[in-house]
C-alpha positions as a Python dict, from the first residue, in 0.01 Angstrom:
ca = {
    (1, 'M'): (0, 0, 0),
    (2, 'D'): (-249, -266, 219),
    (3, 'K'): (-472, -64, 357),
    (4, 'R'): (-597, -333, 629),
    (5, 'T'): (-524, -170, 969),
    (6, 'V'): (-544, -441, 1224),
    (7, 'I'): (-458, -799, 1120),
    (8, 'Y'): (-640, -1116, 1350),
    (9, 'Y'): (-409, -1375, 1409),
    (10, 'Q'): (-393, -1724, 1603),
    (11, 'D'): (-44, -1924, 1412),
    (12, 'E'): (221, -1742, 1357),
    (13, 'L'): (363, -2065, 1220),
    (14, 'N'): (150, -2113, 957),
    (15, 'D'): (-102, -1756, 942),
    (16, 'E'): (-136, -1619, 600),
    (17, 'F'): (-259, -1276, 536),
    (18, 'S'): (-171, -1253, 197),
    (19, 'T'): (-490, -1130, -44),
    (20, 'A'): (-409, -1333, -345),
    (21, 'V'): (-608, -1666, -435),
    (22, 'I'): (-458, -1911, -649),
    (23, 'K'): (-484, -2255, -679),
    (24, 'P'): (-73, -2449, -725),
    (25, 'R'): (-40, -2654, -978),
    (26, 'R'): (171, -3016, -838),
    (27, 'I'): (536, -2975, -876),
    (28, 'D'): (619, -3357, -970),
    (29, 'E'): (876, -3554, -1184),
    (30, 'S'): (730, -3408, -1500),
    (31, 'Y'): (809, -2997, -1347),
    (32, 'V'): (1130, -2991, -1561),
    (33, 'Y'): (1343, -2689, -1320),
    (34, 'D'): (1667, -2598, -1583),
    (35, 'R'): (1606, -2557, -1950),
    (36, 'S'): (1919, -2575, -2126),
    (37, 'G'): (2046, -2369, -2488),
    (38, 'P'): (2029, -2118, -2658),
    (39, 'F'): (1715, -2015, -2705),
    (40, 'R'): (1644, -2084, -2298),
    (41, 'A'): (1943, -1891, -2190),
    (42, 'F'): (1852, -1556, -2387),
    (43, 'T'): (1474, -1570, -2306),
    (44, 'R'): (1579, -1590, -1921),
    (45, 'F'): (1857, -1284, -2051),
    (46, 'F'): (1514, -1087, -2185),
    (47, 'W'): (1227, -1195, -1887),
    (48, 'Y'): (1529, -1159, -1583),
    (49, 'R'): (1772, -850, -1779),
    (50, 'I'): (1540, -650, -1984),
    (51, 'V'): (1204, -661, -1842),
    (52, 'A'): (1209, -723, -1549),
    (53, 'T'): (1562, -576, -1367),
    (54, 'P'): (1439, -167, -1443),
    (55, 'P'): (1082, -235, -1334),
    (56, 'A'): (1216, -404, -988),
    (57, 'F'): (1404, -83, -920),
    (58, 'L'): (1187, 147, -1009),
    (59, 'Y'): (916, 13, -729),
    (60, 'V'): (1128, -55, -480),
    (61, 'K'): (1253, 313, -480),
    (62, 'L'): (1019, 517, -590),
    (63, 'S'): (722, 305, -420),
    (64, 'L'): (930, 114, -142),
    (65, 'H'): (1155, 422, -65),
    (66, 'Q'): (1351, 132, 3),
    (67, 'R'): (1664, 225, 89),
    (68, 'T'): (2023, -34, 187),
    (69, 'V'): (2223, -67, 480),
    (70, 'G'): (2533, -334, 485),
    (71, 'R'): (2485, -359, 80),
    (72, 'E'): (2886, -348, 95),
    (73, 'K'): (2939, -694, 263),
    (74, 'L'): (2815, -874, -40),
    (75, 'K'): (3092, -737, -228),
    (76, 'P'): (3306, -987, -170),
    (77, 'F'): (3056, -1257, -328),
    (78, 'R'): (2997, -1096, -645),
    (79, 'K'): (3100, -1436, -827),
    (80, 'T'): (3025, -1687, -542),
    (81, 'G'): (2712, -1858, -441),
    (82, 'I'): (2569, -1777, -126),
    (83, 'F'): (2246, -1851, 37),
    (84, 'I'): (2026, -1517, 141),
    (85, 'Y'): (1761, -1533, 454),
    (86, 'G'): (1465, -1282, 512),
    (87, 'N'): (1192, -1210, 653),
    (88, 'H'): (852, -1256, 494),
    (89, 'T'): (657, -888, 409),
    (90, 'Q'): (582, -781, 75),
    (91, 'S'): (387, -956, -182),
    (92, 'I'): (589, -790, -475),
    (93, 'G'): (887, -617, -321),
    (94, 'D'): (964, -911, -139),
    (95, 'P'): (1077, -1089, -510),
    (96, 'L'): (1224, -788, -620),
    (97, 'T'): (1443, -584, -336),
    (98, 'P'): (1657, -859, -356),
    (99, 'N'): (1757, -790, -714),
    (100, 'V'): (1790, -429, -622),
    (101, 'F'): (2074, -499, -373),
    (102, 'C'): (2264, -734, -476),
    (103, 'F'): (2282, -656, -852),
    (104, 'P'): (2437, -723, -1014),
    (105, 'Q'): (2525, -1129, -928),
    (106, 'R'): (2175, -1295, -1068),
    (107, 'V'): (1886, -1340, -819),
    (108, 'S'): (1707, -1722, -723),
    (109, 'F'): (1443, -1808, -527),
    (110, 'I'): (1310, -2091, -331),
    (111, 'V'): (925, -2039, -342),
    (112, 'H'): (610, -2193, -310),
    (113, 'A'): (394, -2373, -628),
    (114, 'N'): (155, -2052, -613),
    (115, 'N'): (385, -1870, -823),
    (116, 'V'): (447, -2092, -1134),
    (117, 'S'): (121, -2154, -1128),
    (118, 'M'): (-4, -1827, -1208),
    (119, 'P'): (-146, -1829, -1624),
    (120, 'V'): (116, -1600, -1731),
    (121, 'L'): (339, -1520, -1507),
    (122, 'G'): (372, -1873, -1353),
    (123, 'R'): (589, -1917, -1680),
    (124, 'I'): (792, -1633, -1685),
    (125, 'N'): (883, -1619, -1303),
    (126, 'P'): (1121, -1899, -1375),
    (127, 'S'): (1330, -1707, -1620),
    (128, 'L'): (1305, -1450, -1308),
    (129, 'G'): (1534, -1730, -1066),
    (130, 'A'): (1163, -1904, -918),
    (131, 'I'): (1266, -2163, -778),
    (132, 'P'): (930, -2374, -665),
    (133, 'L'): (923, -2664, -386),
    (134, 'P'): (869, -2953, -446),
    (135, 'D'): (565, -3261, -364),
    (136, 'T'): (699, -3536, -437),
    (137, 'R'): (1019, -3742, -336),
    (138, 'E'): (1061, -3831, -709),
    (139, 'A'): (1084, -3373, -793),
    (140, 'H'): (1337, -3374, -463),
    (141, 'R'): (1600, -3495, -670),
    (142, 'N'): (1562, -3242, -925),
    (143, 'F'): (1444, -2927, -751),
    (144, 'V'): (1812, -3008, -503),
    (145, 'N'): (2011, -2999, -855),
    (146, 'C'): (1852, -2712, -925),
    (147, 'V'): (1934, -2527, -636),
    (148, 'N'): (2358, -2679, -640),
    (149, 'S'): (2314, -2526, -983),
    (150, 'R'): (2272, -2195, -878),
    (151, 'I'): (2502, -2205, -640),
    (152, 'E'): (2788, -2319, -878),
    (153, 'K'): (2739, -2059, -1103),
    (154, 'G'): (2760, -1804, -853),
    (155, 'S'): (2430, -1716, -783),
    (156, 'A'): (2247, -1586, -503),
    (157, 'V'): (1923, -1735, -288),
    (158, 'V'): (1686, -1636, -155),
    (159, 'I'): (1514, -1775, 116),
    (160, 'Y'): (1203, -1642, 361),
    (161, 'P'): (1194, -1910, 570),
    (162, 'E'): (952, -1768, 761),
    (163, 'A'): (683, -1930, 453),
    (164, 'H'): (383, -1702, 448),
    (165, 'I'): (346, -1253, 368),
    (166, 'W'): (252, -1052, 705),
    (167, 'P'): (283, -724, 540),
    (168, 'Y'): (489, -439, 723),
    (169, 'Y'): (455, -684, 966),
    (170, 'T'): (706, -524, 1230),
    (171, 'K'): (939, -829, 1425),
    (172, 'I'): (1081, -1207, 1341),
    (173, 'R'): (831, -1511, 1316),
    (174, 'P'): (964, -1805, 1477),
    (175, 'F'): (1095, -2041, 1152),
    (176, 'S'): (1257, -2404, 1110),
    (177, 'D'): (1562, -2495, 1084),
    (178, 'A'): (1500, -2715, 697),
    (179, 'S'): (1573, -2463, 523),
    (180, 'F'): (1902, -2433, 638),
    (181, 'G'): (1995, -2740, 592),
    (182, 'Y'): (2154, -2621, 160),
    (183, 'P'): (2355, -2480, 361),
    (184, 'A'): (2470, -2698, 639),
    (185, 'K'): (2537, -2956, 427),
    (186, 'S'): (2798, -2784, 145),
    (187, 'G'): (2936, -2530, 367),
    (188, 'T'): (2788, -2244, 207),
    (189, 'P'): (2826, -1845, 290),
    (190, 'V'): (2451, -1747, 419),
    (191, 'F'): (2362, -1365, 487),
    (192, 'C'): (2018, -1261, 589),
    (193, 'F'): (1877, -895, 561),
    (194, 'V'): (1549, -736, 769),
    (195, 'N'): (1322, -513, 572),
    (196, 'T'): (1268, -288, 841),
    (197, 'Y'): (943, 8, 832),
    (198, 'Q'): (1101, 319, 932),
    (199, 'K'): (867, 705, 938),
    (200, 'R'): (922, 974, 696),
    (201, 'R'): (848, 1328, 787),
    (202, 'G'): (500, 1409, 671),
    (203, 'R'): (432, 1126, 500),
    (204, 'K'): (130, 843, 628),
    (205, 'K'): (403, 546, 407),
    (206, 'P'): (693, 490, 646),
    (207, 'R'): (1051, 382, 469),
    (208, 'T'): (1168, 41, 386),
    (209, 'V'): (1546, 20, 490),
    (210, 'T'): (1708, -269, 460),
    (211, 'Y'): (1913, -375, 673),
    (212, 'I'): (2223, -665, 571),
    (213, 'D'): (2451, -940, 738),
    (214, 'G'): (2676, -1200, 754),
    (215, 'P'): (2835, -1392, 673),
    (216, 'F'): (2771, -1656, 813),
    (217, 'Y'): (2975, -2014, 834),
    (218, 'P'): (2790, -2341, 892),
    (219, 'D'): (2997, -2569, 1174),
    (220, 'M'): (3182, -2812, 960),
    (221, 'T'): (3319, -2969, 1284),
    (222, 'L'): (2943, -3065, 1388),
    (223, 'P'): (2644, -3310, 1289),
    (224, 'V'): (2479, -3223, 1047),
    (225, 'K'): (2119, -3220, 1268),
    (226, 'Q'): (2306, -2985, 1466),
    (227, 'R'): (2508, -2760, 1268),
    (228, 'R'): (2109, -2663, 1041),
    (229, 'K'): (2045, -2528, 1342),
    (230, 'A'): (2323, -2386, 1485),
    (231, 'L'): (2277, -2188, 1177),
    (232, 'R'): (1979, -2092, 1225),
    (233, 'D'): (1968, -2009, 1526),
    (234, 'A'): (2238, -1724, 1484),
    (235, 'V'): (2040, -1614, 1160),
    (236, 'Y'): (1696, -1558, 1414),
    (237, 'A'): (1848, -1445, 1614),
    (238, 'Q'): (2052, -1135, 1444),
    (239, 'M'): (1750, -1060, 1211),
    (240, 'C'): (1545, -1044, 1586),
    (241, 'E'): (1800, -749, 1660),
    (242, 'R'): (1788, -597, 1312),
    (243, 'A'): (1384, -610, 1295),
    (244, 'K'): (1387, -365, 1647),
    (245, 'L'): (1488, -85, 1409),
    (246, 'S'): (1140, -64, 1293),
    (247, 'D'): (966, 245, 1435),
    (248, 'T'): (632, 245, 1292),
    (249, 'E'): (342, 4, 1269),
    (250, 'V'): (168, 10, 887),
    (251, 'I'): (-19, -263, 1007),
    (252, 'K'): (-129, -447, 1400),
    (253, 'Y'): (-87, -762, 1458),
    (254, 'I'): (-321, -895, 1761),
    (255, 'K'): (-312, -1271, 1869),
    (256, 'R'): (-668, -1477, 1959),
    (257, 'V'): (-676, -1664, 2195),
    (258, 'G'): (-980, -1930, 2185),
    (259, 'S'): (-1280, -1706, 2056),
    (260, 'A'): (-1130, -1421, 2284),
    (261, 'E'): (-938, -1069, 2077),
    (262, 'S'): (-681, -1045, 2310),
    (263, 'T'): (-365, -755, 2281),
}
C-alpha cells in the first residue's frame, strides 16, 4: 500500500503521482501494434493466460481485497467488443482488476508509452493487451486499426480517461471527451467502473469494491462531437455517483492555491 498520507496537487487534469520513473519510447510508424502468425498467437496466450492471469487474480483478491458489484451486467457482452472506462487509482491494480471482473473475456488497455518502454515488461505488456498511444500522425492510423481490430475480435478495451495515477483517490477527476470518440464513431457499447475504498473491520488497509455500470450507448442521431460529449457526460455522472460510496481516505489530497497550501 502507498505509504504517503498527504499529497498536495495543483492541477487535477495533469498532475501525476505515480512513483515510477520511466523514459517513454517514441511510438511512431515503425511501431508494430499487432503482429500476426502462429508464434505470436502462442506468445500472447502464454503470457496472458498462463503467466499473467493467475498472479493477477491473487494480487487483486489478496492484496487489494477486491470484490465486484454489478459483474452480471457484463455477462451478455462476453463475446462482444466493448469499451470500459475506469478511475485511475492503482499503479499495479489498475492493469489487473479489469482482467478479473471481465474474465474470461480478453482485455486490452489503451496506455501511455511508458507501459511499453520498460526493459523487460515493455516487451511483454503488448502480449498482455497494452495498446500505446501514438506520437505521430503516421502511427495514429495503425493505432486506430489496432483498437478497431480488438473490438471486432470481442475484446474489452479499457481506458482510464483521467490519464494520470492518483493513488487511493476517492473522487473522480474531470476528464475530456477525447477518448469517447472511439465508441461514438462505432456505436460500440460502453461500460464504466469505479474502484472505491471501504473500511475493513480491524484492518488499516481498505477493501477495494468495484462498481460496474452500463451499458451506455452513443446517440447515433447526433453529430459525432455532440455524441462524444453526451456519452462522456453520462459516464462521468455515473462514476461520480459511485465514487461517493468510498468511506475511508487512505491518502488525503490537498490543493495548493498559489504558493500557499490550502485545504
